């Protein structure tokens, strides 16, 4: 009986509840396990896509979420450290969606900041693996954060944003797509 009481007490102290749903990420533009559409492919470096940021919709953020961050990453890039395609941070806690094209149209939620990609620019940078490579994997992840804002400028590179995001993550959800040429 004491063990059960201790476990229940620990669960309440750490915010765990049996009924809490797992955080989810969905998109009308990205389907997990499928190939990325040309709309989300980069339009440079030999790629001829439309470079439109995808819609992302999330739900079931944990209690205590104070903000969100989105990161898009290619672990297969031949750099030794992957490739950061997009980072958006300081997304207010009351937001649960980023619309298709929000990056290029500058229609991100108020207060949200886009960091620099490995293309050395701010904003969404779509898929563009080297020609002839096996299809690369592109991970789009929403992070529920325990802080209102990350202390970073819009020039922060993806790796730095990732460091601060992971240090403050309460929960996360991902969609992984592929793309090759």
PDB file of C-alpha atoms in Angstrom:
ATOM      1  CA  UNK A   1       0.000   0.000   0.000  1.00  0.00           C
ATOM      2  CA  UNK A   2       2.822   2.405   0.857  1.00  0.00           C
ATOM      3  CA  UNK A   3       4.491   1.706  -2.510  1.00  0.00           C
ATOM      4  CA  UNK A   4       1.269   2.499  -4.407  1.00  0.00           C
ATOM      5  CA  UNK A   5       0.819   5.707  -2.403  1.00  0.00           C
ATOM      6  CA  UNK A   6       4.437   6.712  -3.117  1.00  0.00           C
ATOM      7  CA  UNK A   7       4.033   6.066  -6.858  1.00  0.00           C
ATOM      8  CA  UNK A   8       0.800   8.078  -6.992  1.00  0.00           C
ATOM      9  CA  UNK A   9       2.384  10.906  -5.033  1.00  0.00           C
ATOM     10  CA  UNK A  10       5.425  10.932  -7.338  1.00  0.00           C
ATOM     11  CA  UNK A  11       3.152  10.970 -10.381  1.00  0.00           C
ATOM     12  CA  UNK A  12       1.225  13.956  -9.052  1.00  0.00           C
ATOM     13  CA  UNK A  13       4.436  15.818  -8.159  1.00  0.00           C
ATOM     14  CA  UNK A  14       5.877  15.314 -11.639  1.00  0.00           C
ATOM     15  CA  UNK A  15       2.614  16.107 -13.443  1.00  0.00           C
ATOM     16  CA  UNK A  16       2.008  12.625 -14.828  1.00  0.00           C
ATOM     17  CA  UNK A  17      -1.542  11.445 -15.266  1.00  0.00           C
ATOM     18  CA  UNK A  18      -2.742   8.172 -16.673  1.00  0.00           C
ATOM     19  CA  UNK A  19      -5.346   9.985 -18.794  1.00  0.00           C
ATOM     20  CA  UNK A  20      -2.949  12.488 -20.410  1.00  0.00           C
ATOM     21  CA  UNK A  21      -2.901  11.958 -24.165  1.00  0.00           C
ATOM     22  CA  UNK A  22       0.307  11.750 -26.148  1.00  0.00           C
ATOM     23  CA  UNK A  23       1.152  14.891 -28.110  1.00  0.00           C
ATOM     24  CA  UNK A  24       0.335  14.566 -31.831  1.00  0.00           C
ATOM     25  CA  UNK A  25       1.479  16.350 -35.000  1.00  0.00           C
ATOM     26  CA  UNK A  26      -0.462  16.219 -38.274  1.00  0.00           C
ATOM     27  CA  UNK A  27      -0.247  17.981 -41.627  1.00  0.00           C
ATOM     28  CA  UNK A  28      -2.241  18.109 -44.837  1.00  0.00           C
ATOM     29  CA  UNK A  29       1.083  18.718 -46.643  1.00  0.00           C
ATOM     30  CA  UNK A  30       3.221  15.956 -45.108  1.00  0.00           C
ATOM     31  CA  UNK A  31       2.383  12.272 -44.661  1.00  0.00           C
ATOM     32  CA  UNK A  32       4.662  10.269 -42.383  1.00  0.00           C
ATOM     33  CA  UNK A  33       6.606   7.643 -44.303  1.00  0.00           C
ATOM     34  CA  UNK A  34       5.755   9.143 -47.707  1.00  0.00           C
ATOM     35  CA  UNK A  35       7.725  11.297 -50.127  1.00  0.00           C
ATOM     36  CA  UNK A  36       7.654  15.073 -49.724  1.00  0.00           C
ATOM     37  CA  UNK A  37       5.678  16.966 -52.380  1.00  0.00           C
ATOM     38  CA  UNK A  38       7.462  19.357 -54.750  1.00  0.00           C
ATOM     39  CA  UNK A  39       5.684  22.226 -52.981  1.00  0.00           C
ATOM     40  CA  UNK A  40       7.947  21.702 -49.930  1.00  0.00           C
ATOM     41  CA  UNK A  41      11.167  21.141 -51.939  1.00  0.00           C
ATOM     42  CA  UNK A  42      13.835  23.893 -52.077  1.00  0.00           C
ATOM     43  CA  UNK A  43      14.130  26.103 -55.160  1.00  0.00           C
ATOM     44  CA  UNK A  44      17.923  26.422 -55.525  1.00  0.00           C
ATOM     45  CA  UNK A  45      21.071  24.274 -55.203  1.00  0.00           C
ATOM     46  CA  UNK A  46      19.846  22.359 -58.287  1.00  0.00           C
ATOM     47  CA  UNK A  47      16.348  21.713 -56.880  1.00  0.00           C
ATOM     48  CA  UNK A  48      13.238  23.139 -58.543  1.00  0.00           C
ATOM     49  CA  UNK A  49      10.535  22.978 -55.868  1.00  0.00           C
ATOM     50  CA  UNK A  50       8.244  25.734 -54.617  1.00  0.00           C
ATOM     51  CA  UNK A  51       9.894  25.997 -51.149  1.00  0.00           C
ATOM     52  CA  UNK A  52       6.547  26.418 -49.366  1.00  0.00           C
ATOM     53  CA  UNK A  53       6.561  25.733 -45.644  1.00  0.00           C
ATOM     54  CA  UNK A  54       4.113  22.956 -44.731  1.00  0.00           C
ATOM     55  CA  UNK A  55       1.028  23.159 -42.593  1.00  0.00           C
ATOM     56  CA  UNK A  56       1.603  21.763 -39.107  1.00  0.00           C
ATOM     57  CA  UNK A  57      -1.191  21.102 -36.601  1.00  0.00           C
ATOM     58  CA  UNK A  58      -0.553  19.814 -33.088  1.00  0.00           C
ATOM     59  CA  UNK A  59      -2.662  18.668 -30.169  1.00  0.00           C
ATOM     60  CA  UNK A  60      -2.456  17.239 -26.634  1.00  0.00           C
ATOM     61  CA  UNK A  61       0.363  19.452 -25.384  1.00  0.00           C
ATOM     62  CA  UNK A  62       1.146  18.672 -21.749  1.00  0.00           C
ATOM     63  CA  UNK A  63       0.047  20.789 -18.843  1.00  0.00           C
ATOM     64  CA  UNK A  64       2.627  23.467 -18.107  1.00  0.00           C
ATOM     65  CA  UNK A  65       3.417  24.198 -21.764  1.00  0.00           C
ATOM     66  CA  UNK A  66       4.453  27.853 -22.030  1.00  0.00           C
ATOM     67  CA  UNK A  67       5.494  27.973 -25.699  1.00  0.00           C
ATOM     68  CA  UNK A  68       6.246  25.800 -28.721  1.00  0.00           C
ATOM     69  CA  UNK A  69       9.086  25.381 -31.195  1.00  0.00           C
ATOM     70  CA  UNK A  70       9.179  23.700 -34.605  1.00  0.00           C
ATOM     71  CA  UNK A  71      12.323  22.182 -36.047  1.00  0.00           C
ATOM     72  CA  UNK A  72      12.843  20.525 -39.448  1.00  0.00           C
ATOM     73  CA  UNK A  73      15.998  18.450 -39.836  1.00  0.00           C
ATOM     74  CA  UNK A  74      17.647  16.078 -42.328  1.00  0.00           C
ATOM     75  CA  UNK A  75      19.864  13.580 -40.461  1.00  0.00           C
ATOM     76  CA  UNK A  76      21.050  12.080 -43.781  1.00  0.00           C
ATOM     77  CA  UNK A  77      22.751  15.200 -45.166  1.00  0.00           C
ATOM     78  CA  UNK A  78      26.407  14.468 -46.015  1.00  0.00           C
ATOM     79  CA  UNK A  79      27.780  17.055 -43.583  1.00  0.00           C
ATOM     80  CA  UNK A  80      28.656  14.943 -40.568  1.00  0.00           C
ATOM     81  CA  UNK A  81      26.028  16.844 -38.573  1.00  0.00           C
ATOM     82  CA  UNK A  82      22.842  16.713 -40.660  1.00  0.00           C
ATOM     83  CA  UNK A  83      21.063  19.781 -42.080  1.00  0.00           C
ATOM     84  CA  UNK A  84      18.671  22.214 -40.384  1.00  0.00           C
ATOM     85  CA  UNK A  85      15.858  23.189 -42.757  1.00  0.00           C
ATOM     86  CA  UNK A  86      13.665  25.259 -40.441  1.00  0.00           C
ATOM     87  CA  UNK A  87      13.371  26.436 -36.883  1.00  0.00           C
ATOM     88  CA  UNK A  88      10.538  28.470 -35.411  1.00  0.00           C
ATOM     89  CA  UNK A  89      10.543  29.282 -31.712  1.00  0.00           C
ATOM     90  CA  UNK A  90       8.667  31.436 -29.197  1.00  0.00           C
ATOM     91  CA  UNK A  91       5.344  30.222 -30.613  1.00  0.00           C
ATOM     92  CA  UNK A  92       2.734  31.196 -27.976  1.00  0.00           C
ATOM     93  CA  UNK A  93       1.202  28.390 -25.898  1.00  0.00           C
ATOM     94  CA  UNK A  94      -2.333  29.168 -27.170  1.00  0.00           C
ATOM     95  CA  UNK A  95      -1.332  28.378 -30.787  1.00  0.00           C
ATOM     96  CA  UNK A  96      -1.827  24.892 -32.262  1.00  0.00           C
ATOM     97  CA  UNK A  97      -1.264  25.419 -35.986  1.00  0.00           C
ATOM     98  CA  UNK A  98       1.073  26.912 -38.550  1.00  0.00           C
ATOM     99  CA  UNK A  99      -0.588  27.392 -41.937  1.00  0.00           C
ATOM    100  CA  UNK A 100       0.846  26.267 -45.278  1.00  0.00           C
ATOM    101  CA  UNK A 101       3.183  28.967 -46.603  1.00  0.00           C
ATOM    102  CA  UNK A 102       3.289  30.880 -43.304  1.00  0.00           C
ATOM    103  CA  UNK A 103       7.085  31.202 -43.446  1.00  0.00           C
ATOM    104  CA  UNK A 104       7.360  32.734 -46.915  1.00  0.00           C
ATOM    105  CA  UNK A 105       4.253  34.867 -46.448  1.00  0.00           C
ATOM    106  CA  UNK A 106       5.450  36.093 -43.028  1.00  0.00           C
ATOM    107  CA  UNK A 107       2.202  34.847 -41.451  1.00  0.00           C
ATOM    108  CA  UNK A 108       3.627  32.976 -38.490  1.00  0.00           C
ATOM    109  CA  UNK A 109       1.892  33.387 -35.123  1.00  0.00           C
ATOM    110  CA  UNK A 110       2.550  36.737 -33.409  1.00  0.00           C
ATOM    111  CA  UNK A 111       5.800  36.615 -31.440  1.00  0.00           C
ATOM    112  CA  UNK A 112       7.186  33.569 -33.267  1.00  0.00           C
ATOM    113  CA  UNK A 113      10.807  33.827 -34.435  1.00  0.00           C
ATOM    114  CA  UNK A 114      12.427  31.936 -37.323  1.00  0.00           C
ATOM    115  CA  UNK A 115      16.058  31.008 -36.798  1.00  0.00           C
ATOM    116  CA  UNK A 116      18.634  30.515 -39.520  1.00  0.00           C
ATOM    117  CA  UNK A 117      18.709  27.355 -41.577  1.00  0.00           C
ATOM    118  CA  UNK A 118      21.855  25.680 -42.842  1.00  0.00           C
ATOM    119  CA  UNK A 119      21.147  27.550 -46.088  1.00  0.00           C
ATOM    120  CA  UNK A 120      22.329  30.588 -44.009  1.00  0.00           C
ATOM    121  CA  UNK A 121      18.963  32.343 -44.173  1.00  0.00           C
ATOM    122  CA  UNK A 122      15.990  32.787 -41.900  1.00  0.00           C
ATOM    123  CA  UNK A 123      12.773  31.000 -42.829  1.00  0.00           C
ATOM    124  CA  UNK A 124      11.840  27.657 -44.326  1.00  0.00           C
ATOM    125  CA  UNK A 125      14.369  25.929 -46.588  1.00  0.00           C
ATOM    126  CA  UNK A 126      12.928  22.864 -48.259  1.00  0.00           C
ATOM    127  CA  UNK A 127      14.433  19.495 -49.079  1.00  0.00           C
ATOM    128  CA  UNK A 128      17.297  19.368 -51.556  1.00  0.00           C
ATOM    129  CA  UNK A 129      19.495  16.302 -51.128  1.00  0.00           C
ATOM    130  CA  UNK A 130      22.427  15.738 -53.468  1.00  0.00           C
ATOM    131  CA  UNK A 131      21.415  14.206 -56.801  1.00  0.00           C
ATOM    132  CA  UNK A 132      21.957  10.450 -56.778  1.00  0.00           C
ATOM    133  CA  UNK A 133      21.801  10.054 -52.973  1.00  0.00           C
ATOM    134  CA  UNK A 134      19.333   7.581 -51.535  1.00  0.00           C
ATOM    135  CA  UNK A 135      16.194   9.432 -50.414  1.00  0.00           C
ATOM    136  CA  UNK A 136      16.842  11.516 -47.303  1.00  0.00           C
ATOM    137  CA  UNK A 137      14.612  11.576 -44.213  1.00  0.00           C
ATOM    138  CA  UNK A 138      13.118  14.913 -43.144  1.00  0.00           C
ATOM    139  CA  UNK A 139      11.965  15.169 -39.549  1.00  0.00           C
ATOM    140  CA  UNK A 140       9.409  17.860 -38.703  1.00  0.00           C
ATOM    141  CA  UNK A 141       9.034  18.084 -34.926  1.00  0.00           C
ATOM    142  CA  UNK A 142       6.874  20.220 -32.642  1.00  0.00           C
ATOM    143  CA  UNK A 143       8.220  20.727 -29.137  1.00  0.00           C
ATOM    144  CA  UNK A 144       6.142  21.792 -26.123  1.00  0.00           C
ATOM    145  CA  UNK A 145       8.424  23.961 -23.993  1.00  0.00           C
ATOM    146  CA  UNK A 146       8.550  24.834 -20.302  1.00  0.00           C
ATOM    147  CA  UNK A 147       9.565  28.464 -20.975  1.00  0.00           C
ATOM    148  CA  UNK A 148       7.732  31.428 -22.536  1.00  0.00           C
ATOM    149  CA  UNK A 149      10.629  32.457 -24.742  1.00  0.00           C
ATOM    150  CA  UNK A 150      14.034  31.201 -25.783  1.00  0.00           C
ATOM    151  CA  UNK A 151      16.773  33.841 -25.328  1.00  0.00           C
ATOM    152  CA  UNK A 152      17.876  33.689 -28.969  1.00  0.00           C
ATOM    153  CA  UNK A 153      18.068  36.138 -31.881  1.00  0.00           C
ATOM    154  CA  UNK A 154      16.528  35.396 -35.270  1.00  0.00           C
ATOM    155  CA  UNK A 155      20.061  34.790 -36.546  1.00  0.00           C
ATOM    156  CA  UNK A 156      20.464  31.760 -34.253  1.00  0.00           C
ATOM    157  CA  UNK A 157      21.531  28.680 -36.235  1.00  0.00           C
ATOM    158  CA  UNK A 158      19.520  25.454 -36.030  1.00  0.00           C
ATOM    159  CA  UNK A 159      22.010  23.695 -33.766  1.00  0.00           C
ATOM    160  CA  UNK A 160      21.824  26.499 -31.199  1.00  0.00           C
ATOM    161  CA  UNK A 161      18.026  26.593 -31.371  1.00  0.00           C
ATOM    162  CA  UNK A 162      18.025  22.810 -30.959  1.00  0.00           C
ATOM    163  CA  UNK A 163      20.215  23.069 -27.858  1.00  0.00           C
ATOM    164  CA  UNK A 164      17.823  25.491 -26.130  1.00  0.00           C
ATOM    165  CA  UNK A 165      14.725  23.639 -27.331  1.00  0.00           C
ATOM    166  CA  UNK A 166      15.892  20.268 -26.022  1.00  0.00           C
ATOM    167  CA  UNK A 167      16.918  21.789 -22.679  1.00  0.00           C
ATOM    168  CA  UNK A 168      13.328  23.002 -22.176  1.00  0.00           C
ATOM    169  CA  UNK A 169      11.224  20.232 -23.790  1.00  0.00           C
ATOM    170  CA  UNK A 170       8.176  18.848 -21.983  1.00  0.00           C
ATOM    171  CA  UNK A 171       6.922  16.741 -24.923  1.00  0.00           C
ATOM    172  CA  UNK A 172       7.358  16.423 -28.663  1.00  0.00           C
ATOM    173  CA  UNK A 173       5.723  14.900 -31.728  1.00  0.00           C
ATOM    174  CA  UNK A 174       7.137  14.334 -35.223  1.00  0.00           C
ATOM    175  CA  UNK A 175       6.322  13.602 -38.823  1.00  0.00           C
ATOM    176  CA  UNK A 176       9.094  12.046 -40.921  1.00  0.00           C
ATOM    177  CA  UNK A 177       8.940  12.203 -44.726  1.00  0.00           C
ATOM    178  CA  UNK A 178      11.485  11.334 -47.419  1.00  0.00           C
ATOM    179  CA  UNK A 179      12.743  12.985 -50.566  1.00  0.00           C
ATOM    180  CA  UNK A 180      15.331  12.016 -53.157  1.00  0.00           C
ATOM    181  CA  UNK A 181      16.365  13.086 -56.647  1.00  0.00           C
TER     182      UNK A 181
END
